[in-house]
Coordinates of C-alpha atoms in Angstrom, one line a residue:
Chain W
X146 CA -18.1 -0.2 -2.7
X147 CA -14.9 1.3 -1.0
X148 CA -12.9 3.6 -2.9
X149 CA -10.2 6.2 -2.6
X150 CA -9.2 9.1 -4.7
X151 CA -6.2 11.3 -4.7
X152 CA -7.3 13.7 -7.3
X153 CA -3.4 15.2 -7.9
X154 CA -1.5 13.7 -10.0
X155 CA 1.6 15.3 -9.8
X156 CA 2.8 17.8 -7.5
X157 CA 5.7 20.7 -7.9
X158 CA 6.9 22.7 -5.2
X159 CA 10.1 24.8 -4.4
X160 CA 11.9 24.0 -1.3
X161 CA 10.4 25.8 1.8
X162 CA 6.8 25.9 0.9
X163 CA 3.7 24.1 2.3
X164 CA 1.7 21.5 0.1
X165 CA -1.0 20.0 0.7
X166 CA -1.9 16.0 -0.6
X167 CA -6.0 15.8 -1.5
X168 CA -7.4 12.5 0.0
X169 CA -11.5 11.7 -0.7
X170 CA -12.7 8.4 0.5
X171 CA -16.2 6.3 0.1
X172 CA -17.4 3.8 2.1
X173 CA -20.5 2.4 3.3
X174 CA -18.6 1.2 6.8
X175 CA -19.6 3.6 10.1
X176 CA -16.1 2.4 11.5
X177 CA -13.2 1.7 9.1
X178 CA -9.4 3.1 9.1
X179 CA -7.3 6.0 6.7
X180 CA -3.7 5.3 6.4
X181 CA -0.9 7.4 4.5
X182 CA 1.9 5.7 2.8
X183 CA 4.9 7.3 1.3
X184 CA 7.0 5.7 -1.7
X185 CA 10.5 7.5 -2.0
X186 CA 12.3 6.5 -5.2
X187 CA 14.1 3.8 -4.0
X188 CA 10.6 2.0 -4.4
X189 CA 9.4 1.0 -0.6
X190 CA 6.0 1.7 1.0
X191 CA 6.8 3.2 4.3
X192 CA 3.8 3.7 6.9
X193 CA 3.1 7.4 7.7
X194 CA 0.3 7.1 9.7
X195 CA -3.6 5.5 10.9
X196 CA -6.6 7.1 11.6
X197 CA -9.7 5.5 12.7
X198 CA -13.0 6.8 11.9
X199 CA -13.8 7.8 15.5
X200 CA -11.1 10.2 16.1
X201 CA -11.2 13.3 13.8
X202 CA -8.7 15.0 16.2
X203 CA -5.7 16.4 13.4
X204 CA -2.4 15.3 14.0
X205 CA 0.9 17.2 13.7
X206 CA 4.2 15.0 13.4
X207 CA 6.8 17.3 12.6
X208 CA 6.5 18.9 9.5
X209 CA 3.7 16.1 8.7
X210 CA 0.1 17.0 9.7
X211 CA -3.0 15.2 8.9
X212 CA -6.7 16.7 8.3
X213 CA -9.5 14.3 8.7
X214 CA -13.3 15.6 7.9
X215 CA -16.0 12.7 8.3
X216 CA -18.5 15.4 6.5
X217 CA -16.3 15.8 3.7
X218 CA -15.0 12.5 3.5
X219 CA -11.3 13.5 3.6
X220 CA -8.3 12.8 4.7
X221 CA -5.7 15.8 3.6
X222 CA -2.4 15.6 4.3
X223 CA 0.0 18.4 4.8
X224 CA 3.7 19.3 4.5
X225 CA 4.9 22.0 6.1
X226 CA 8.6 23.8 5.0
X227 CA 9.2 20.7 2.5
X228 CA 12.8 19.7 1.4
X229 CA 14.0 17.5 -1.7
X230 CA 13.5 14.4 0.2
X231 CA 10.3 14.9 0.4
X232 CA 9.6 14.1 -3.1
X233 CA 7.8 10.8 -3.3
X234 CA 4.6 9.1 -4.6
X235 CA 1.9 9.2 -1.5
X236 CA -0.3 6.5 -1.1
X237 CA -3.6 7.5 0.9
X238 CA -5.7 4.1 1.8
X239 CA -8.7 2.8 3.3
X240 CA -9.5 0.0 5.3
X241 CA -12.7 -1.8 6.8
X242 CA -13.0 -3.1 10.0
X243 CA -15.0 -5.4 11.7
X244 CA -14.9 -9.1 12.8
X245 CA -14.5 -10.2 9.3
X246 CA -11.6 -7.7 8.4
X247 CA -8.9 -9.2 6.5
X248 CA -6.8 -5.8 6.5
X249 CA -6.8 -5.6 3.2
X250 CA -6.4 -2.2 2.4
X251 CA -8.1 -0.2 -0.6
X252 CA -5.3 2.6 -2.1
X253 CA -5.5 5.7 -3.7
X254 CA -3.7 6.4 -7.4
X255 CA -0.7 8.2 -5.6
X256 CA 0.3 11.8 -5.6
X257 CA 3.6 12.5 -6.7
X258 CA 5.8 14.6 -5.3
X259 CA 8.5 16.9 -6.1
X260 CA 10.4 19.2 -4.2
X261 CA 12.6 21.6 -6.2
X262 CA 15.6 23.0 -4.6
Chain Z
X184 CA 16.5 -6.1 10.6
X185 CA 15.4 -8.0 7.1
X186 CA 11.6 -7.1 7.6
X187 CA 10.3 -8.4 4.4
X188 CA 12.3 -10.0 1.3
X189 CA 11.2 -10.1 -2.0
X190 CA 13.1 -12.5 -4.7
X191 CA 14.1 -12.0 -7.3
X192 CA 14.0 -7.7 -7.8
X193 CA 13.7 -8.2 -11.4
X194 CA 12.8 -10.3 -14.0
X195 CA 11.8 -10.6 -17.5
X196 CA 9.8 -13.7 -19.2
X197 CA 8.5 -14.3 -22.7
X198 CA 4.4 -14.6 -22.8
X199 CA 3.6 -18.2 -21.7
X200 CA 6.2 -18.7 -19.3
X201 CA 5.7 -19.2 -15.8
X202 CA 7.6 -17.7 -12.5
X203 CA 7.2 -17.6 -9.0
X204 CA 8.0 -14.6 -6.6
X205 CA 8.5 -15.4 -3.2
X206 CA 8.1 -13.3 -0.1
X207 CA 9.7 -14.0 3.4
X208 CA 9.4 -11.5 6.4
X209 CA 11.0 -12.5 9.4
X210 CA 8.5 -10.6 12.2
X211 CA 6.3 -13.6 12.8
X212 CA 3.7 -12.0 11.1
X213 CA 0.0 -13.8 10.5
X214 CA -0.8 -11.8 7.6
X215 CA 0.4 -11.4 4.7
X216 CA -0.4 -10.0 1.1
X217 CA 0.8 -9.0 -2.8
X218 CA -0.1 -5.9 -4.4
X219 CA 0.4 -5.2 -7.9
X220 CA 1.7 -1.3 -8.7
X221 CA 0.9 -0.1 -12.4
X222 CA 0.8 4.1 -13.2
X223 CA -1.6 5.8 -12.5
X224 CA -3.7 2.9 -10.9
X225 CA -1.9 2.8 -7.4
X226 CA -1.6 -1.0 -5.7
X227 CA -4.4 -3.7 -6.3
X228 CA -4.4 -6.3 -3.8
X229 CA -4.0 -9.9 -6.0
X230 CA -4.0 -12.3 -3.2
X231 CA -3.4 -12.3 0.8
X232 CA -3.9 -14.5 3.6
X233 CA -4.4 -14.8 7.5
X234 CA -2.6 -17.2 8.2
X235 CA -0.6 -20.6 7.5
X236 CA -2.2 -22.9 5.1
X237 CA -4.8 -20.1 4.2
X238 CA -5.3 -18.1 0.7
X239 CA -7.6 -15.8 -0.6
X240 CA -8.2 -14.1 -3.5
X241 CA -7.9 -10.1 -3.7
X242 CA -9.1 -7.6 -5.9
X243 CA -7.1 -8.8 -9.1
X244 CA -6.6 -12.4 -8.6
X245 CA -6.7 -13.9 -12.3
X246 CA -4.1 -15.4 -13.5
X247 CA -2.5 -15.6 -10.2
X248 CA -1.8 -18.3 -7.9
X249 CA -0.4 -18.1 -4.1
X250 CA 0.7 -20.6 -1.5
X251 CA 1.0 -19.8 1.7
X252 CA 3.4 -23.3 3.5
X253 CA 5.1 -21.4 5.6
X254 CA 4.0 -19.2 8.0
X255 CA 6.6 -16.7 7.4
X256 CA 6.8 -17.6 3.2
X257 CA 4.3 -16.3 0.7
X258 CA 4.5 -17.6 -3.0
X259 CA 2.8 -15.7 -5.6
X260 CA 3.0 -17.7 -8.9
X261 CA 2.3 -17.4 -12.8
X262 CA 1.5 -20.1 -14.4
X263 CA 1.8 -18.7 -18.3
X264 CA 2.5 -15.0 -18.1
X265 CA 1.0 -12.4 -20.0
X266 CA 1.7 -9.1 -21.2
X267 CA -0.8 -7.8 -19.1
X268 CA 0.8 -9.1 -15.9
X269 CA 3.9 -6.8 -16.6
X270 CA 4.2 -4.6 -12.9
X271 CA 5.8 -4.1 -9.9
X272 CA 4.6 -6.4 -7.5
X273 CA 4.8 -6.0 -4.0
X274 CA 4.8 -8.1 -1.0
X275 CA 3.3 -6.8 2.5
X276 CA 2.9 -8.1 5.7
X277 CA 1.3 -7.6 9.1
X278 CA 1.0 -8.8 13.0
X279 CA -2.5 -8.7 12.9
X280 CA -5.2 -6.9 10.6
X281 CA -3.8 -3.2 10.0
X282 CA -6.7 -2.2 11.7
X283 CA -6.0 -3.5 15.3
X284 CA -2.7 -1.7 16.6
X285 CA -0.7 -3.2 13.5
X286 CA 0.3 -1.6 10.0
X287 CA 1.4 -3.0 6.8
X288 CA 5.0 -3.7 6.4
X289 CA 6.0 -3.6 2.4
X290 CA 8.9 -5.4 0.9
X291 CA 10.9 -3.3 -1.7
X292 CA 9.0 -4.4 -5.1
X293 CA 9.6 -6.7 -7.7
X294 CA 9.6 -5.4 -11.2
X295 CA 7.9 -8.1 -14.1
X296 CA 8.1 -7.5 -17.4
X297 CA 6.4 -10.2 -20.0
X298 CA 7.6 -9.8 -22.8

């Protein structure tokens, strides 16, 4: 069965310094898909990012970077230099693929966030 | 740019009432989907479908009923509510399957409480 877990509950951090958001995956699927979500308080699910499971290349947007690790089953996401509106709950999710793929997506508890001036 | 629409935002029922939500995105979209958001459990997918005419149940589906009439309208109904079913619901859409080139496009949450 697919599942995700986001171990942290809550995160706190002062303004300025890096954190990193814990992502462990299972699956049985040899090709499926990792996304990121980001809730801010005002409540919507905003798309961060996609990974499929063929490309393990990290990705750097901004202060955003992403760390995936097939062997580990991980999909770690970083801020770099955070700021107040970073503070959010982060959704990491998992997806299967194939012919038969519905997209429905499998998500993670959530991480919250929150920045400290 | 409306995206996706939820009504109504909020609302409270007393257990053994019924409600429906409705969810209308305005991107054309063939797939659509509500979640359900409770602490600490992150978002269950109750029912989606892939199209017009075509439902399917999700991970928590009980208690539950959709209707999908309209390509770009998505109904997700209760027919006597429970304590239980007290949540955030949210609707999402897509182009395609998130796993082609599209992603998930949410609607900003409806908030149920039965009381």
């Amino acid at each position: 069965a697919q599942k995700v877990t986001q171990a942290q509950t809550e995160i706190s951090v002062v303004e300025k310094e890096d954190v990193t958001l814990d992502c462990v995956y299972e699956t049985r699927d040899t090709t499926y898909y990792l996304f990121w979500y980001k809730q801010p308080p005002s409540g919507e699910l905003v798309f961060l990012i996609r990974r499929n499971s063929f490309d393990e290349q990290n990705e750097i947007s901004g202060r955003y970077s992403w760390n995936f690790q097939k062997s580990t089953s991980s999909f770690n996401f970083t801020i770099t230099a955070s700021q107040v509106v970073d503070s959010a709950v982060y959704f990491c999710a998992l997806s299967e693929a194939g012919t038969s793929n519905t997209g429905k997506l499998i998500f993670g508890q959530g991480t919250t966030l929150q920045v400290k001036p | 740019n409306a995206g996706v629409t939820q009504t109504p935002k909020f609302r409270v029922l007393k257990t053994g009432q019924s409600m429906t939500l409705l969810c209308a995105q305005d991107m054309n979209h063939e797939y659509m989907y509500w979640y359900r958001q409770d602490p600490g459990m992150g978002l269950r997918l109750i029912h989606y479908s892939v199209g017009e005419g075509t439902t399917a149940k999700g991970e928590v589906p009980d208690g539950y009923n959709v209707s999908r009439l309209k390509k770009q309208n998505f109904l997700l109904g209760l027919e006597s509510a429970a304590p239980s079913q007290t949540s955030v619901y949210f609707c999402a859409s897509s182009r395609e399957s998130p796993t082609g080139t599209g992603e998930l496009f949410f609607g900003e949450g409806s908030r149920l409480t039965v009381l």
